[in-house]
């Protein structure tokens, strides 16, 4: 029953994609209503599914349905759907953000020459993303993983006339490919050992000890590579800021709320796969990413770039949370982040729309009276991401910080204390750069008078999604349901010997509470500290940001150039590839071609010899035989006179000859 | 008076054979050649009968001679028909001209 609903949720966008891509232009209003209404139906269905799943209120709730997809000898590959609490939450997040983005796009993309195709791509993306979160096996998740990659590529490069957009699309695709190769190797490694793709079966075999030790760590890190690519983690984070070349609603949907969270979802879904060592790597990567991205966001001037780096930073938080064992906290932040980051992007889209596609914050300022709805919702989202108490972002970020402190106290390792310190410092940075963006955009005096005068609030199709998301940003963090329903899975759950409850659970609970209080106090302090600094610089203008940037020009340039990651990759990966291809080209032209040419020359020579032999010796022999036979024929034909009498005479002669011989022999 | 014996018949037969052969080999006219063939056949008949009379006691040789006469008659009929056809075709019964089978 629930499964049928989920199947429809996944398939409906595919159907609307097919209709839209082929007939979109001929439908009334270029068919924008079709994918939009399909997404709202999906939202309704996923609400029903969520209602049914949550009404069971069971942390171990799971329904699966699968069919035999491929049978290869003795190996059967099954394909199916897995629904548990996490799936239900993800379905709700994706359909909610997607449907609101569809609605927002109607206004934002109005008048675009490829308006109908845009909606087709959005549908394709929705289908892929919904499939990604509903499948029950590694192979299926990999397929949908690549499908979201394709739709992301199509949408980043949607305005492909712009050189930067088509380049950004290529960059996103290639950088993602680096991570995906690792993920694919990881999947194959798992399959080679366990002979199954199905999540539960794989975990069951890990619980049974079939895959363990260094190999398990390797498999975990390889699978995590996929998440590094898709969730834009260090060192593969470089594609996400460039992906902002796509239309802003796309950035909100794909590159902020849903697709980039797929990596976090993947790590969450396959959580029991990661050994203690793999988790150390994951936590480290997440923390580094959170910190690097936050520092870069501090100096960005493009409003979308600020949000992009903020997204990378927040994704780093989620990954770090999973890495320190804060399973629930990471996924909780995934949900709240989806709400407020989609809201921030759509708000930015509204601003950009109002400013006639101006994205530079140096051209904005003082917009809060011109765009009241946008401003109000943007402010809520900014407060949420900064960690102002009472909003969704506060609860989830607090949970992450608490989880990391808890882990540090549990292990006592400097490594984990460092992670906690960096994360809490980054929380302050986040509050600073988000309020900086807010003040630069909405406060102060207009810096571009002409564009300011033309600015106007966006139409209802654009403000309604903003308000809807703002509501979820406010209420999304309340209640204990998420914490209680989305529980950290452990291997015992998948062991065949029945569930053995974690005995240490109660003991850690008390320690967790202590860590929680410290983390909450620190996170509030750092959040307000960040906001205060932002106000000093950008609201009251007590200090000049420019003076600081001049004073610390070295650091400023380092951050402005995004830690020189692009230059580094240009110098190593890109130039390396070019050099390699040049070397390969030389090798091809000289060695391979030389070999081929010499082989050809040798072949000609051999064929010449063989031809001569054929012409002279073989043909000569044949001709010689023919000539001899011809000579005999010519000679003997003389006897064949045709005169009967001559024949008889010859017969007589022969007879006499035989007679004489006979006589002579006697 | 010398008694007529087997040898006399054999010599007569040989003479007839040679004469027939001579006719077959030298004559241009197809009909004459056929007549030569008849001579050869009859030379053989003389031999049959002579051997039947002197060297054997039963009638095998004489019967064989009768068969030869009959087949010779049949053969002559066929041969004459062929000669007539050759004449129709070539307006001649000269054997030297009938050499279309020459290699």
XYZ file of C-alpha atoms in Angstrom, chain A residues 14 21 97 134 147 162 212 452 475 491 540 576 622 656:
14
model
C 9.243 10.690 -14.939
C 10.301 17.135 -23.130
C 11.296 21.906 -1.811
C 13.677 5.077 -2.280
C 20.820 10.477 -13.086
C 27.081 31.781 -21.577
C 35.749 -6.658 7.963
C 17.375 50.232 -6.901
C 8.744 25.136 13.122
C 25.058 -3.896 12.985
C 26.792 50.408 12.427
C 48.743 17.159 -15.671
C 50.775 -24.160 -64.164
C 50.139 -56.321 -87.095
